[in-house]
Coordinates of N, CA, C and O in Angstrom, one line a residue:
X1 N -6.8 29.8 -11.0 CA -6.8 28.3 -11.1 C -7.3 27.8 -9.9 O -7.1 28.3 -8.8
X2 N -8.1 26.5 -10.0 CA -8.8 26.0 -8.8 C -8.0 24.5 -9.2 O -7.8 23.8 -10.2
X3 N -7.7 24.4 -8.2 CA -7.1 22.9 -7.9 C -7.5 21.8 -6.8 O -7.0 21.9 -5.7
X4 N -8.5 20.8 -7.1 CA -9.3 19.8 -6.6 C -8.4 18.7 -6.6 O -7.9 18.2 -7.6
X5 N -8.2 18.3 -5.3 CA -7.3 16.9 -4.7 C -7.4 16.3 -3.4 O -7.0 16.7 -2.3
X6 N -8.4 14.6 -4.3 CA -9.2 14.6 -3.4 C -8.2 12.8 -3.1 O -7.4 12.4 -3.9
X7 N -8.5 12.3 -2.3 CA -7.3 10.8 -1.6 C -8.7 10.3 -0.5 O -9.4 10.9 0.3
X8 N -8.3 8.7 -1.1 CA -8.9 8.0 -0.3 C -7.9 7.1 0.3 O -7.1 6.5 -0.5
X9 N -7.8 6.9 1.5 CA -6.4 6.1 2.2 C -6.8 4.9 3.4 O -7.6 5.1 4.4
X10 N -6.3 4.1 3.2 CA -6.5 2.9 4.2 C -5.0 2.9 4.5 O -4.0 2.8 3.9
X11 N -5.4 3.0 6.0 CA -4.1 2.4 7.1 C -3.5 1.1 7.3 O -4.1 0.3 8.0
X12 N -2.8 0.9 7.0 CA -1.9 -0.5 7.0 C -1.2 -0.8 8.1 O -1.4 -1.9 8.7
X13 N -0.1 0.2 8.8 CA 0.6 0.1 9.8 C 0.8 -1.6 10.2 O 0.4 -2.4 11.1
X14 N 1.8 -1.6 8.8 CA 2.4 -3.2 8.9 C 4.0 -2.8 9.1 O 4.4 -1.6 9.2
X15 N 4.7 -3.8 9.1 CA 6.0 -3.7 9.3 C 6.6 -2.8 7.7 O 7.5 -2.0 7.6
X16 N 6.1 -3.1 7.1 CA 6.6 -2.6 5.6 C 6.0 -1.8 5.1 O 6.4 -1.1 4.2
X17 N 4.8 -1.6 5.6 CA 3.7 -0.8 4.6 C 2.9 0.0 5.5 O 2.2 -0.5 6.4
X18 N 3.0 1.5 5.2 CA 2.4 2.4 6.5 C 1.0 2.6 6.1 O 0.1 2.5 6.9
X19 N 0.9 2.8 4.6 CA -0.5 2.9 4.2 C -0.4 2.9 2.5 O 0.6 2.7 1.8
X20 N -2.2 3.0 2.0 CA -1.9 2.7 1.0 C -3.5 3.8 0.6 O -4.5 4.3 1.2
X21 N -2.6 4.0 -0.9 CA -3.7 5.6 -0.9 C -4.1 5.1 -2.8 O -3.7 4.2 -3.5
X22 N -5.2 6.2 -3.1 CA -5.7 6.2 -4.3 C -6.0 7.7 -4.1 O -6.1 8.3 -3.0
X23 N -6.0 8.2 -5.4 CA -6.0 10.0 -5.2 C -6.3 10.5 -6.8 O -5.9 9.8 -7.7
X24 N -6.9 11.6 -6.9 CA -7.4 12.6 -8.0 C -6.6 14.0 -7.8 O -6.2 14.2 -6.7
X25 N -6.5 14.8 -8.7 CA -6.1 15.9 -8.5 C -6.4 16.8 -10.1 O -5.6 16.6 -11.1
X26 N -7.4 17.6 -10.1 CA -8.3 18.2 -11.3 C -7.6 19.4 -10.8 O -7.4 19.8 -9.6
X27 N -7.3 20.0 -12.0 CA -7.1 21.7 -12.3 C -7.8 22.1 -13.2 O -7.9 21.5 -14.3
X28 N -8.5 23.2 -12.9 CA -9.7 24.3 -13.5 C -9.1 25.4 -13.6 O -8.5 25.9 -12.6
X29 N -9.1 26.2 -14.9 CA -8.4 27.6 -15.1 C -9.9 28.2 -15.5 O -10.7 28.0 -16.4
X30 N -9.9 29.0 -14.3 CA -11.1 29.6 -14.1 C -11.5 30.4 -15.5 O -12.5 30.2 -16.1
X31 N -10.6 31.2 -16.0 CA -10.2 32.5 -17.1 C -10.7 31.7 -18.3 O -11.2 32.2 -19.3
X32 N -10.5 30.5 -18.1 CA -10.8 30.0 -19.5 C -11.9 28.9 -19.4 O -12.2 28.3 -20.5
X33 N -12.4 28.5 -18.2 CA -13.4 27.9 -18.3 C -13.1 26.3 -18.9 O -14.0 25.6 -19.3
X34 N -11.8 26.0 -18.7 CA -11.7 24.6 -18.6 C -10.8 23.9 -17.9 O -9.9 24.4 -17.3
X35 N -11.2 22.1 -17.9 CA -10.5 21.5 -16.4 C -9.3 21.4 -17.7 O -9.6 20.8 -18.8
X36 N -7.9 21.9 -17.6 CA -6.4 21.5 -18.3 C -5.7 20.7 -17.7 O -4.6 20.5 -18.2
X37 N -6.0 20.2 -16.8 CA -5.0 19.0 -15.9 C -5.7 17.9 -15.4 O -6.7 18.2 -14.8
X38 N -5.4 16.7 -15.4 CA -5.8 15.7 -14.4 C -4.7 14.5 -14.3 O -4.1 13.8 -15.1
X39 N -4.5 14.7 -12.9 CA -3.7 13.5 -12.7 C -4.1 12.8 -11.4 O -4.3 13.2 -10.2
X40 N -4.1 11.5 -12.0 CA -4.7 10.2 -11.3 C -3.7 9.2 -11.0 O -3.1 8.5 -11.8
X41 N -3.6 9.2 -9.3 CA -2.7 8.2 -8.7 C -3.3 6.8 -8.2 O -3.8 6.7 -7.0
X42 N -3.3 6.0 -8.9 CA -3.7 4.6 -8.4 C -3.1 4.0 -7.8 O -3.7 3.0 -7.2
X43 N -1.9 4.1 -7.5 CA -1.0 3.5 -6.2 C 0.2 4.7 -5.9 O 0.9 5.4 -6.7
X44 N 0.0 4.5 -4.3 CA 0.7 5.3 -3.3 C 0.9 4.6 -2.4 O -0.1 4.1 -2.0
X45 N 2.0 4.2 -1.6 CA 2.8 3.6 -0.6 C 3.5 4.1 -0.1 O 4.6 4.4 -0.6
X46 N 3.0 4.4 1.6 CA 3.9 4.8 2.6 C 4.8 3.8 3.0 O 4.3 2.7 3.3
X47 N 5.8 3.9 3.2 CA 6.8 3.1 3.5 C 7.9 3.5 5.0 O 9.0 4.0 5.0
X48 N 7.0 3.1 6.1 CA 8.7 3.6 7.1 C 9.8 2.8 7.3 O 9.8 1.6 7.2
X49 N 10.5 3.5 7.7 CA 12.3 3.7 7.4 C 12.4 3.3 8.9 O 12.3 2.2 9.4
X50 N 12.4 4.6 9.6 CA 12.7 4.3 10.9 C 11.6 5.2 11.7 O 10.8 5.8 10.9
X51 N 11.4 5.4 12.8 CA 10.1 5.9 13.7 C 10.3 7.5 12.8 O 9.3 7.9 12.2
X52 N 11.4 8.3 12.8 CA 11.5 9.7 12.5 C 11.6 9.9 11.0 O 11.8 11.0 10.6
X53 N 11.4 8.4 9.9 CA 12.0 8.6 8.3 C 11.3 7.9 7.8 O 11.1 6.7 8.0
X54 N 10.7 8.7 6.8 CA 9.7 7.6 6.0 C 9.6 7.8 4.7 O 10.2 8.9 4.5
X55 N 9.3 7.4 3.6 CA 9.2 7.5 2.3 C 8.0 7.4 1.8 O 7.3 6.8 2.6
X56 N 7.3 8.0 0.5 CA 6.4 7.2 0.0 C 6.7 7.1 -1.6 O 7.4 8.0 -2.2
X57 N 5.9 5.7 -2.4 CA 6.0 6.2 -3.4 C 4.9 5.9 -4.3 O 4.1 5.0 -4.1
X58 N 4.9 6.5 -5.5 CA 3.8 6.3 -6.1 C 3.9 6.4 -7.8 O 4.9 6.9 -8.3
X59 N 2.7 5.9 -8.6 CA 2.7 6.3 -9.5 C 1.5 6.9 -10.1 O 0.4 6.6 -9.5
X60 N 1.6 7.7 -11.2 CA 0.7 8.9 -11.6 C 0.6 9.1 -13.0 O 1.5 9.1 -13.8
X61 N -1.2 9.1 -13.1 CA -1.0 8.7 -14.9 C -1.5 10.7 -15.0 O -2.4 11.2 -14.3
X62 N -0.9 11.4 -16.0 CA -0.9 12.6 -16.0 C -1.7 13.0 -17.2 O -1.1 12.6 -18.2
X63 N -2.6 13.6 -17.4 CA -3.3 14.2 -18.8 C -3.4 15.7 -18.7 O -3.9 16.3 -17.8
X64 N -2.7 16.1 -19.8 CA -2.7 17.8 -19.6 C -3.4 18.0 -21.1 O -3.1 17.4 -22.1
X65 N -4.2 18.9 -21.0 CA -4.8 19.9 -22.3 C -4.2 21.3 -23.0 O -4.1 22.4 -22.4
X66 N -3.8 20.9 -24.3 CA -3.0 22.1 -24.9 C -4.5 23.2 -25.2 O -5.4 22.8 -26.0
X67 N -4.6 24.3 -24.5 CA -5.7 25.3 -24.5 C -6.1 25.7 -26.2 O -7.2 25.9 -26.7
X68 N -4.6 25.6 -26.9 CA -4.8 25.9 -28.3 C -5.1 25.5 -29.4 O -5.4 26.1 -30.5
X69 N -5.1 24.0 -28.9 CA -5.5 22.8 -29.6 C -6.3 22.6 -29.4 O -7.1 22.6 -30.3
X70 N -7.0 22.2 -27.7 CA -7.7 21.3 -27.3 C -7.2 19.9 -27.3 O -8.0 19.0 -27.2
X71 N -6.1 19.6 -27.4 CA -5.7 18.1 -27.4 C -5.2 18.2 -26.1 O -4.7 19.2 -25.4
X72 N -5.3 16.5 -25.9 CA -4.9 16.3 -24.3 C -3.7 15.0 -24.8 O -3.9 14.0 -25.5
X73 N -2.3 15.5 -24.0 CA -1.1 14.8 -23.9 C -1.6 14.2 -22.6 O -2.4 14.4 -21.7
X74 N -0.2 12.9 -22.8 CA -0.2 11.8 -21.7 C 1.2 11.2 -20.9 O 2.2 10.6 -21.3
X75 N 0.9 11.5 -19.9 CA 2.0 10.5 -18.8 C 2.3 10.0 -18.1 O 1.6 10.4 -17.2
X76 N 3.1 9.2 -17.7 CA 3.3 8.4 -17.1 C 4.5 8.3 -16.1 O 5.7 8.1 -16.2
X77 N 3.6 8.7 -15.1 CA 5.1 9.2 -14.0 C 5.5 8.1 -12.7 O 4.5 7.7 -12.0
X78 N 6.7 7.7 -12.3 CA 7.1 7.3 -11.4 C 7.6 8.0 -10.2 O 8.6 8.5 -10.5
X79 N 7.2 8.3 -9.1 CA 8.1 9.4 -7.9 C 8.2 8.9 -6.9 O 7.3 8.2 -6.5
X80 N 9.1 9.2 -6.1 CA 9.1 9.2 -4.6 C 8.8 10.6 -3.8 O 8.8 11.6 -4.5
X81 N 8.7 10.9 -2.5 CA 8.7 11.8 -1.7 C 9.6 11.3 -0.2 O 9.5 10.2 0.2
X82 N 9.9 11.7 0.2 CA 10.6 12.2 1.8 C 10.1 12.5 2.5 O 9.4 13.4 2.1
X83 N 10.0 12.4 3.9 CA 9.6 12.7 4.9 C 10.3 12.5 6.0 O 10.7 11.4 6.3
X84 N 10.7 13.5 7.0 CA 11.7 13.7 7.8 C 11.6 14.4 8.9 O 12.5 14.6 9.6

């Protein structure tokens, strides 16, 4: 499996807002010769807490391919991350 994840990010370093990102992330299953994953983040928000705590969060639209089918499922994900 090859996994391509690629982010474009502008620095904000405001009181509320550390940065702000746009991001790709393609999976290729080499064995089989096709891309089965793509998931595309249109908003990402670093957020700090305090100088040592920070959060980010984002949302991610997810398309995965059933190899057996060929059909591609859809979703729609909300997350956070931690940083410490």
């Amino acid at each position: 499996r090859i996994r391509q994840y690629t982010t474009l990010t502008w620095n904000l370093s405001t009181k509320h807002l550390k940065f702000y990102r746009l991001a790709n992330e393609v999976f290729y299953e080499v064995d089989k010769s096709l891309i089965t994953m793509n998931r595309f983040y249109p908003l990402v928000l670093g957020v700090p807490l305090t100088d040592a705590f920070s959060t980010t969060f984002y949302y991610m639209y997810q398309r995965k391919r059933s190899v057996a089918s060929d059909n591609w499922s859809t979703g729609h994900i909300i997350g956070t991350s931690i940083k410490f």
